Short mmCIF file of C-alpha atoms in Angstrom, two decimals:
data_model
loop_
_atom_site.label_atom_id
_atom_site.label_comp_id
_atom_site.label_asym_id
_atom_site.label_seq_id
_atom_site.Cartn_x
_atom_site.Cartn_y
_atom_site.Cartn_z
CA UNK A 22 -6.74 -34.74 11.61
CA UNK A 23 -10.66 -34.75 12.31
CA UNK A 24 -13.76 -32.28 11.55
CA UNK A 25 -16.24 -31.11 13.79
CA UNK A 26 -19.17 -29.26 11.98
CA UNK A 27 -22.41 -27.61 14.02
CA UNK A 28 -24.83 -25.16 13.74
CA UNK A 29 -26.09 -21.90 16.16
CA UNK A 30 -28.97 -20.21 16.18
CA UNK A 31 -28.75 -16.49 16.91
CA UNK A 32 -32.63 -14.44 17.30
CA UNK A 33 -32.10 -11.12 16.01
CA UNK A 34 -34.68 -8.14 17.67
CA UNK A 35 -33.80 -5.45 14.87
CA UNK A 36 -30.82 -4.01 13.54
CA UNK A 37 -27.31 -4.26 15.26
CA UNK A 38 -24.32 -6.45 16.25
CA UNK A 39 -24.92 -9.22 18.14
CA UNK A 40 -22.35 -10.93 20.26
CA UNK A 41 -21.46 -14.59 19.48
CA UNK A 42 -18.04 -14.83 20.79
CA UNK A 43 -19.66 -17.26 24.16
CA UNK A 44 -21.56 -19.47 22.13
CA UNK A 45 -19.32 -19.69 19.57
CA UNK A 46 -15.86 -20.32 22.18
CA UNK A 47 -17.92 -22.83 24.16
CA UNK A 48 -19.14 -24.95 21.43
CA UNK A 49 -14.79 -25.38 20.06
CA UNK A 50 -13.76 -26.05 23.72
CA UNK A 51 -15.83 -28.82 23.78
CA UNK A 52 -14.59 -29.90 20.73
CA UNK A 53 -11.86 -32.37 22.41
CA UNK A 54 -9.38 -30.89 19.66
CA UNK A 55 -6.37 -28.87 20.56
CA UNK A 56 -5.07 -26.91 17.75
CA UNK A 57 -6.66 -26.20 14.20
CA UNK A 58 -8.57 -23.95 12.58
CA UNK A 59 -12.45 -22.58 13.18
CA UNK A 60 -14.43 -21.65 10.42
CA UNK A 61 -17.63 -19.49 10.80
CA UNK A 62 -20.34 -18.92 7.65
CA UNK A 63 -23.80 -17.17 7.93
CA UNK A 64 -26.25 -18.69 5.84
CA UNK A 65 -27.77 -15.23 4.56
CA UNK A 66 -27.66 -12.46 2.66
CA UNK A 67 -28.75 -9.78 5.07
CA UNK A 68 -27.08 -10.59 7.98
CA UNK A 69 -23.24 -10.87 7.86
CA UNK A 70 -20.10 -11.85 10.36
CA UNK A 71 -18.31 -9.28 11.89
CA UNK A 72 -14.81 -9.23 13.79
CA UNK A 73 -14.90 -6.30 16.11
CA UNK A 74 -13.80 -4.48 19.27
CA UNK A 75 -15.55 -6.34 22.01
CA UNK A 76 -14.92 -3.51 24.80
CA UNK A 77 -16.46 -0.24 24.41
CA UNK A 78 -19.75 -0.84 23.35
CA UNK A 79 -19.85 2.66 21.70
CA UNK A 80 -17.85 1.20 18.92
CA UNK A 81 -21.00 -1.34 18.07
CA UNK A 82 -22.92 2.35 18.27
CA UNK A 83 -20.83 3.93 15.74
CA UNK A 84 -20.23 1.30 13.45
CA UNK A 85 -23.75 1.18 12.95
CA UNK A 86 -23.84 4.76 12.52
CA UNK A 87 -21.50 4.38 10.08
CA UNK A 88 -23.45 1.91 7.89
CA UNK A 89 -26.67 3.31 8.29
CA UNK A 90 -25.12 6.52 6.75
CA UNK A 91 -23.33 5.29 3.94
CA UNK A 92 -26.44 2.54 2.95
CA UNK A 93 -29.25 4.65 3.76
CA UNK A 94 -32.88 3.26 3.97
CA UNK A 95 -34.88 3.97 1.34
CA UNK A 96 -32.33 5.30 -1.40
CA UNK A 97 -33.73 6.37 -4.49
CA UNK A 98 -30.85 4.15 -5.88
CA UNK A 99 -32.61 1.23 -5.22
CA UNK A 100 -35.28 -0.66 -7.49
CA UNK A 101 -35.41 -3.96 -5.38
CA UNK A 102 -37.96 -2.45 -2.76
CA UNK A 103 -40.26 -4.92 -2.16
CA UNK A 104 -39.04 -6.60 1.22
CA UNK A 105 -38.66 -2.77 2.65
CA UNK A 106 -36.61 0.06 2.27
CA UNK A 107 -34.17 -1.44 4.86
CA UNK A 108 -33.73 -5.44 2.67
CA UNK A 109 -31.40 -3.90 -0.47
CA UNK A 110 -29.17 -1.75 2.19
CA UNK A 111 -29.21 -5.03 3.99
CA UNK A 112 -27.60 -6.81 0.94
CA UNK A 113 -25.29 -3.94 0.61
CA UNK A 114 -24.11 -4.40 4.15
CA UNK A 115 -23.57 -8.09 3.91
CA UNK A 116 -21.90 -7.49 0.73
CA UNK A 117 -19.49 -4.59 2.33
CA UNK A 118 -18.73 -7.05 5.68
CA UNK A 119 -18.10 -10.36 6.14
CA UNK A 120 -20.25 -14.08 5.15
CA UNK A 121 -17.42 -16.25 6.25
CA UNK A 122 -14.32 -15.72 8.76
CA UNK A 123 -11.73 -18.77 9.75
CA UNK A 124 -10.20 -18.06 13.01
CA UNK A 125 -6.85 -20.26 14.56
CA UNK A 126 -7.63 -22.66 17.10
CA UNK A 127 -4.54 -23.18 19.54
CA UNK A 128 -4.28 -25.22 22.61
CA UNK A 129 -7.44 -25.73 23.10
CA UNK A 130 -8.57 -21.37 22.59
CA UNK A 131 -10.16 -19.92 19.88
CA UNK A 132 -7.06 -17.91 19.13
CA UNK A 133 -8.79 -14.32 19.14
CA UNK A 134 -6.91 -11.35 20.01
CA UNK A 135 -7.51 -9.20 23.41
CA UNK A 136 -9.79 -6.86 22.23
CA UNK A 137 -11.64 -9.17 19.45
CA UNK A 138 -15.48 -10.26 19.93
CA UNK A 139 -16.99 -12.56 17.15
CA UNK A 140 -20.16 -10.42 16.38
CA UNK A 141 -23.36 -11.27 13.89
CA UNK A 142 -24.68 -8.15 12.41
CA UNK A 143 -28.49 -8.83 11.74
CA UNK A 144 -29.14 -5.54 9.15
CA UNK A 145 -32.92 -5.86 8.83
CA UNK A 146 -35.18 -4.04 11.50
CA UNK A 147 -37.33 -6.60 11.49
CA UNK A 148 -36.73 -10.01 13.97
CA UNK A 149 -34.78 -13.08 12.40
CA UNK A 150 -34.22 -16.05 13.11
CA UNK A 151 -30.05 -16.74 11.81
CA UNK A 152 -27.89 -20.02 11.06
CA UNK A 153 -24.33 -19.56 11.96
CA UNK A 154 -22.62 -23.03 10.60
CA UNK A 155 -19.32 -23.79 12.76
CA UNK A 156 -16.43 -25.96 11.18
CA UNK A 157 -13.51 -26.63 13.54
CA UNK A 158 -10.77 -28.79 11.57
CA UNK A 159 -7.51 -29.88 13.79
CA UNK A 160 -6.29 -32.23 15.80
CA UNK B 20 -2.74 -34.69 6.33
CA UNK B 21 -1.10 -32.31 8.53
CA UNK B 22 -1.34 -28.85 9.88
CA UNK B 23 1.45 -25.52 10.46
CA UNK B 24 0.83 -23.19 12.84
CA UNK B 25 2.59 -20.08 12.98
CA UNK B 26 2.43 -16.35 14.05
CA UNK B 27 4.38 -13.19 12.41
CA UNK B 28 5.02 -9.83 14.11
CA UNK B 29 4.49 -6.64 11.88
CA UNK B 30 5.59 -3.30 13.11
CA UNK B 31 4.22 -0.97 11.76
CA UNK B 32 4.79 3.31 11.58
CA UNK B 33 1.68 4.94 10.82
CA UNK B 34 -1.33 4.21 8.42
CA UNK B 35 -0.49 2.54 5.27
CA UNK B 36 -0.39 -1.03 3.84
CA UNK B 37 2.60 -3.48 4.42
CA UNK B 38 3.41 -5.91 2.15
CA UNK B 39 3.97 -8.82 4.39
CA UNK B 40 4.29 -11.31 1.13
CA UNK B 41 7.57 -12.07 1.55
CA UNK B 42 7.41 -13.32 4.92
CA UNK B 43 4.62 -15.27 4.54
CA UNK B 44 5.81 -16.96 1.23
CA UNK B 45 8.86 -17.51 3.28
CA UNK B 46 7.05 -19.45 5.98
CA UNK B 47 4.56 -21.52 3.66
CA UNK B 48 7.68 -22.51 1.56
CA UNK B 49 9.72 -23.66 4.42
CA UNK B 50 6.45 -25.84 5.86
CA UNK B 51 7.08 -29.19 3.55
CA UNK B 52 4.16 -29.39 2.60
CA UNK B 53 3.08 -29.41 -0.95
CA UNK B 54 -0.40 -28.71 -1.47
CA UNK B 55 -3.08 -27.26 1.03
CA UNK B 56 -4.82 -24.26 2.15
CA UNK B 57 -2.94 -21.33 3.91
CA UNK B 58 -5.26 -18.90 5.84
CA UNK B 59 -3.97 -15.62 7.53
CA UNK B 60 -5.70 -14.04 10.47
CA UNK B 61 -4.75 -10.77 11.91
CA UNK B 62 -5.78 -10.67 15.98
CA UNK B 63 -6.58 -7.19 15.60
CA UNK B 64 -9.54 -4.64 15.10
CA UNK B 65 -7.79 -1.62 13.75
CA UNK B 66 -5.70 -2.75 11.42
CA UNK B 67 -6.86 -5.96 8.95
CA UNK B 68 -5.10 -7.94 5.59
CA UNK B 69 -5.85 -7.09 1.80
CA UNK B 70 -5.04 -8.75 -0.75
CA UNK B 71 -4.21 -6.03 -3.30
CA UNK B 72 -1.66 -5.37 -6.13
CA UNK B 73 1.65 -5.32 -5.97
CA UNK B 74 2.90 -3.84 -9.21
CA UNK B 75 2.00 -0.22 -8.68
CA UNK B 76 2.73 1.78 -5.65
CA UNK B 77 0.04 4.23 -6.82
CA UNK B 78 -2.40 1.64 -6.32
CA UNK B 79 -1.02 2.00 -1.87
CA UNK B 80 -1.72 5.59 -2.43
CA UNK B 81 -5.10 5.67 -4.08
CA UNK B 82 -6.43 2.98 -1.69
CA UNK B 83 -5.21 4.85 1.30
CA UNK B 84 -6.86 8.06 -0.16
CA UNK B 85 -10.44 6.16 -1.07
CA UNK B 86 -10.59 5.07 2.49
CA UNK B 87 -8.94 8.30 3.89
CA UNK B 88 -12.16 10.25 2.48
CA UNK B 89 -14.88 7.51 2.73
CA UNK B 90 -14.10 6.97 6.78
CA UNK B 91 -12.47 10.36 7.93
CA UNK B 92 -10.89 11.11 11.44
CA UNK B 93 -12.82 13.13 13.78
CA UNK B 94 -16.16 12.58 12.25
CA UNK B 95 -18.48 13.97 14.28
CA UNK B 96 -20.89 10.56 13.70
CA UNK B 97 -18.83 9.01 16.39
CA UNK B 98 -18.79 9.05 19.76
CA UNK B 99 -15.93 6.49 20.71
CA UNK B 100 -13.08 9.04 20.45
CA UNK B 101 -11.45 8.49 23.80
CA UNK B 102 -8.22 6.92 21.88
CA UNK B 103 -7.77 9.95 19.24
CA UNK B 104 -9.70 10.68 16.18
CA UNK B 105 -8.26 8.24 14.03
CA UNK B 106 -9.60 5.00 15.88
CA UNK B 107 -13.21 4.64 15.51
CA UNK B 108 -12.35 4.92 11.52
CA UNK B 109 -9.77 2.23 11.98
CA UNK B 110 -12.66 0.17 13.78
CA UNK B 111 -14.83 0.66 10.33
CA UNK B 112 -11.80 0.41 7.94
CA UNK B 113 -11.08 -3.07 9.68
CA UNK B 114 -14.69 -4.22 9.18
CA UNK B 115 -14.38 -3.12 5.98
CA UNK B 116 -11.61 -5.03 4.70
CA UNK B 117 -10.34 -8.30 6.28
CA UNK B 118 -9.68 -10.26 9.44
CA UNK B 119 -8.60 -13.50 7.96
CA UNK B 120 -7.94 -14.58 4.20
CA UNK B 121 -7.80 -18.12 3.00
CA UNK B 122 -5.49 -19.03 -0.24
CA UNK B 123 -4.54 -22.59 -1.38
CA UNK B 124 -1.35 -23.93 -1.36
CA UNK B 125 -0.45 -26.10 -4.83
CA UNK B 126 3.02 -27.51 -5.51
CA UNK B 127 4.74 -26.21 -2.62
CA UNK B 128 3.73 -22.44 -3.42
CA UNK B 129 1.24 -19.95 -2.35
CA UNK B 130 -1.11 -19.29 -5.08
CA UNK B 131 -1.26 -15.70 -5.52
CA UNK B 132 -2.12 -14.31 -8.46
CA UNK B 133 0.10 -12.68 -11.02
CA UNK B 134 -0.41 -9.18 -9.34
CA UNK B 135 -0.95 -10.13 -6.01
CA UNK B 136 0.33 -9.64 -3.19
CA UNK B 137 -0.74 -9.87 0.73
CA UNK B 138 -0.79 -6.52 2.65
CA UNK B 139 -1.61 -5.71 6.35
CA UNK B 140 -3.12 -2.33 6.40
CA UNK B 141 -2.59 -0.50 9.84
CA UNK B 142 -5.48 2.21 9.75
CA UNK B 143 -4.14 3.95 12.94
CA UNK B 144 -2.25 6.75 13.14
CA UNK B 145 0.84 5.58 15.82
CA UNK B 146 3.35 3.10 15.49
CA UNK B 147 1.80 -0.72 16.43
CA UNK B 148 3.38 -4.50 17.11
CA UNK B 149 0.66 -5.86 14.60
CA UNK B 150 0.23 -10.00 15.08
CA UNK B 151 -0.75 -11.75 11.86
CA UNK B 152 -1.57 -16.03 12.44
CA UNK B 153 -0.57 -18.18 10.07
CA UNK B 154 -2.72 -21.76 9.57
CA UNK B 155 -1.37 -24.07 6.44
CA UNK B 156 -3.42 -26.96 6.46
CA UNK B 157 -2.21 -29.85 3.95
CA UNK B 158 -0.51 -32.66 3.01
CA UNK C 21 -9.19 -36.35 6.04
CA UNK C 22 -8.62 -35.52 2.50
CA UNK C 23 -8.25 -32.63 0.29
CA UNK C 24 -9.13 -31.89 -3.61
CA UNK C 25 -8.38 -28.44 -5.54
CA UNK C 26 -8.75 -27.41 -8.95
CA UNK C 27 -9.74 -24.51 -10.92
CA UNK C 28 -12.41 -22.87 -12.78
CA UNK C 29 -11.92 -20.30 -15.59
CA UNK C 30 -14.79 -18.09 -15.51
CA UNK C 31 -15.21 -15.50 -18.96
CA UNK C 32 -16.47 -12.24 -17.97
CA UNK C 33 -17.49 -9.31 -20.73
CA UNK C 34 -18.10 -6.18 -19.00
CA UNK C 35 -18.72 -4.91 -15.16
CA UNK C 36 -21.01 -7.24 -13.59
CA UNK C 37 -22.15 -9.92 -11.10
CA UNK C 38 -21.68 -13.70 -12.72
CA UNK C 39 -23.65 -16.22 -11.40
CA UNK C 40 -20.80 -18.92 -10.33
CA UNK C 41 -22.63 -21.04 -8.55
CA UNK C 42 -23.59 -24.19 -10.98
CA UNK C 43 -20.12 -24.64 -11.62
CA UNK C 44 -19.01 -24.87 -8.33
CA UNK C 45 -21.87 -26.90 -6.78
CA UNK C 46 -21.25 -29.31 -9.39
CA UNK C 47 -17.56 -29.48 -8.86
CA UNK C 48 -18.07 -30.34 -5.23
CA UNK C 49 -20.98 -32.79 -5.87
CA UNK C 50 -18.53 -34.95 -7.48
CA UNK C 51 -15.60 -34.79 -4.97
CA UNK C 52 -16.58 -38.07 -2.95
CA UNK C 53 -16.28 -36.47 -0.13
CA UNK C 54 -19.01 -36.15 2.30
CA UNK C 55 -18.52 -33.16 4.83
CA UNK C 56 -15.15 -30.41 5.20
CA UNK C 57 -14.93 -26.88 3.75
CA UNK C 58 -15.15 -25.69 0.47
CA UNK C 59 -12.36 -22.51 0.08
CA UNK C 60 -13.01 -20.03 -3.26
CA UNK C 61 -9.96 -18.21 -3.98
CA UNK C 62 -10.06 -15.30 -6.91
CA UNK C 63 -6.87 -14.59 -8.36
CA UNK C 64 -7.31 -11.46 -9.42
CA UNK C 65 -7.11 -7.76 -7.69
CA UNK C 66 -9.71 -5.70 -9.99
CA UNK C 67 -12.32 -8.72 -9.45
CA UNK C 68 -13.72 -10.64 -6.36
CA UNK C 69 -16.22 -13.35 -4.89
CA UNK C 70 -19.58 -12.04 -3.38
CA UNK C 71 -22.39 -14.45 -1.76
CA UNK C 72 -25.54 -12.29 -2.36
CA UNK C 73 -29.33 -13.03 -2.68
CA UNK C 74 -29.96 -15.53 -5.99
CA UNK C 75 -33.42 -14.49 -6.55
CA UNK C 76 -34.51 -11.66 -7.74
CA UNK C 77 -31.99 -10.45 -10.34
CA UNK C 78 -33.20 -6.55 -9.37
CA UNK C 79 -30.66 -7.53 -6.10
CA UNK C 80 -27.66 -7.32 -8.91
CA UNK C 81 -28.97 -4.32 -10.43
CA UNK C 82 -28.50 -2.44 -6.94
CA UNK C 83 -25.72 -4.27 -5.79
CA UNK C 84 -23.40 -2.46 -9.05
CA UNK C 85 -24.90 0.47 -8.56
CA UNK C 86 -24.47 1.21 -4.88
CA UNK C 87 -20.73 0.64 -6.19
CA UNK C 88 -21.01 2.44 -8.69
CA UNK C 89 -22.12 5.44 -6.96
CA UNK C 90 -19.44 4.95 -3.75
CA UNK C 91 -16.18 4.41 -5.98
CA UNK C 92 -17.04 6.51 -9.47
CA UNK C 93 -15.13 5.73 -12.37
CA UNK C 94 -12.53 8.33 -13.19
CA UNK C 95 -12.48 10.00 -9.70
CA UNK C 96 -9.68 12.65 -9.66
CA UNK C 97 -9.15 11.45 -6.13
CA UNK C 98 -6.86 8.84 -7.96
CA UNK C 99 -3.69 8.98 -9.35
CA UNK C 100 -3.08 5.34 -10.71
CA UNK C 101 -5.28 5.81 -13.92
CA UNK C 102 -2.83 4.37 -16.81
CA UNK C 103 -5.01 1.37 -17.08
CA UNK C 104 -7.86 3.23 -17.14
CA UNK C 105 -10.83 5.25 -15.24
CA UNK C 106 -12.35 2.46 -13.90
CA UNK C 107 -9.42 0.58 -12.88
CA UNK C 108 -8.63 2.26 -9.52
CA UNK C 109 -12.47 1.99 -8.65
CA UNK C 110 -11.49 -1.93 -9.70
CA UNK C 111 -9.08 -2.14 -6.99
CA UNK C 112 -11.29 -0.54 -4.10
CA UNK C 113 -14.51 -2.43 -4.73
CA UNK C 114 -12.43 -5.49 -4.40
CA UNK C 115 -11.16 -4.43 -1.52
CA UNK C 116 -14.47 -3.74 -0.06
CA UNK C 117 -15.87 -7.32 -0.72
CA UNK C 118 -14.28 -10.91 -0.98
CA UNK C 119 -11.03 -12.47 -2.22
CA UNK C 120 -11.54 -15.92 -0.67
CA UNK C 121 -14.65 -17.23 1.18
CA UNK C 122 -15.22 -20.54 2.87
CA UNK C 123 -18.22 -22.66 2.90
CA UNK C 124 -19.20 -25.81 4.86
CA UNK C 125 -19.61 -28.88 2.83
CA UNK C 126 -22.62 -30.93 4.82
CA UNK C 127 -23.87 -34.35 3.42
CA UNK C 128 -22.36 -34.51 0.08
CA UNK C 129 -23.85 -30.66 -0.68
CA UNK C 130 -21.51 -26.75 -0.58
CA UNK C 131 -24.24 -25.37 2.56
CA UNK C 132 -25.42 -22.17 1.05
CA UNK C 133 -28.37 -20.89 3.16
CA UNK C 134 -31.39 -20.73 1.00
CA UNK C 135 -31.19 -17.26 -0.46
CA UNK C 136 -27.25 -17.63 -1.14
CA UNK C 137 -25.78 -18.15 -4.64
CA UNK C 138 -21.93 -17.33 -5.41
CA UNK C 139 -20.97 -14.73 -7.28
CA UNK C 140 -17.75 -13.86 -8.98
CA UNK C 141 -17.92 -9.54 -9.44
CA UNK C 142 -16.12 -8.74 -12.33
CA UNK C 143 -15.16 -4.73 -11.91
CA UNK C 144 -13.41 -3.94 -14.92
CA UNK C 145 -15.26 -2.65 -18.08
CA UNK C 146 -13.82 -4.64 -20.12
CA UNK C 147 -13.84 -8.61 -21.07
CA UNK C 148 -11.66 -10.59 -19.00
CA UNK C 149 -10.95 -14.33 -18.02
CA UNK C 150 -11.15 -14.48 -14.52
CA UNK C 151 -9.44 -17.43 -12.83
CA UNK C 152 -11.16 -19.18 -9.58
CA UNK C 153 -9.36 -22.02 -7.64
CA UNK C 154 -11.40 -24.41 -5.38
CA UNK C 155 -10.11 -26.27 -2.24
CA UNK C 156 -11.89 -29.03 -0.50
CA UNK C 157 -11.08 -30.60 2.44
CA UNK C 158 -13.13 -32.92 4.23
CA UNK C 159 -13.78 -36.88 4.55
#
């Protein structure tokens, strides 16, 4: 068995899922592996992985609907305030989704399902810059 | 070292969480391997895995109803609705919960916990042919 | 490629983040191994693993009570309460973050982005000993 390890870089313009599935299936079929298993991790804390329908792009709409609703900007809750109203419902976010997700790699495919994009979900309104670190371990 | 590489079928009737333990205990114990790390991925963005208890059936019932209330069909947020009320909330319930879970493998047994056990919650509505991946990684 | 596991017993006394992070850097440090994966698995269903911001402790503060606030303690929603009223609410907000979560292991060091430390959430009340295994595999 052998490791393969690499690192994207995603630029974020604001809040909203971003699609990584291209960059992130092009980089494991060069791998030269065949089967094994692909392991994604986002290196921060207000940003987060996401496993979503990659179709309708009114589901990205309402899933950030959803979020923005239920972690509000600005909540009263909230004493950690001085990054921005939107940097603790970031944290929230993250904390509610995903940091790392380890996907099956089978002859040759990153063994998603039909409907399944791999998405990065940059929650601050402000641009980023964001480190996705890949793992692929097989053979 | 070696790797397994397996997939499961789950059907499922209507929104609830399966207890798939069994089957994937089953699997792991038949691999011959003895020590590793078994991750599950479910290729699938309305329904996703939980590791939850599996002493108390309550526990099915009050997790179904917290999630029930917090994401609710026909919410007027949403505009993806084309495929019923229920689906956009199984979108969110997904990203909510899991897509893939990793637990090691020591001495030839999954190591759940004491009151764990592995569930596949369908969040829609209808009756589904749910595909869970199986990756054991080990020696 | 090889693999190491063990386990860390971590002491918790009351609803909280714990830092985690020390023990588990150090544990890897002294693996040998240069580059793999480093897998946390919490054995427990009323507690979970969280990578959140490590700096400003005010991040914890809001963290518990955004919880707090979206899965109260004693909700009559629930009907498994024998254990307790905050034992249900245990249950969900584990569901809602992290059983297991993988990390890349890059040049002898666990890759946490700058920002990241590891948390284990304890979400019961009262003092438990919460039980955290480790698997490594790399070369």
């Amino acid at each position: 068995m052998r490791q393969l390890q690499d690192q994207i870089s995603v630029p974020t313009r604001g809040r909203r899922l971003y699609d990584i599935t291209p960059q992130v299936l092009n980089w494991a079929s060069q791998s030269g592996l065949n089967n094994g298993l692909l392991t994604l991790y986002i290196q921060h804390t207000s940003a987060s992985l996401l496993i979503n329908e990659n179709y309708d792009s009114d589901v990205l709409v309402d899933m950030e609907a959803f979020f923005a609703r239920l972690v509000p900007d600005g909540d009263p809750l909230f004493i950690h305030t001085v990054e921005g109203p939107d940097d603790m419902p970031a944290h929230v976010r993250s904390a509610l989704t995903q940091t790392s997700i380890s996907i099956p790699f089978l002859n040759g495919k990153v063994a998603l399902g039909q409907w399944q994009g791999i998405f990065l979900y940059e929650h601050r309104t402000m641009s980023n810059q964001r480190r996705v670190l890949l793992t692929l371990i097989g053979e």
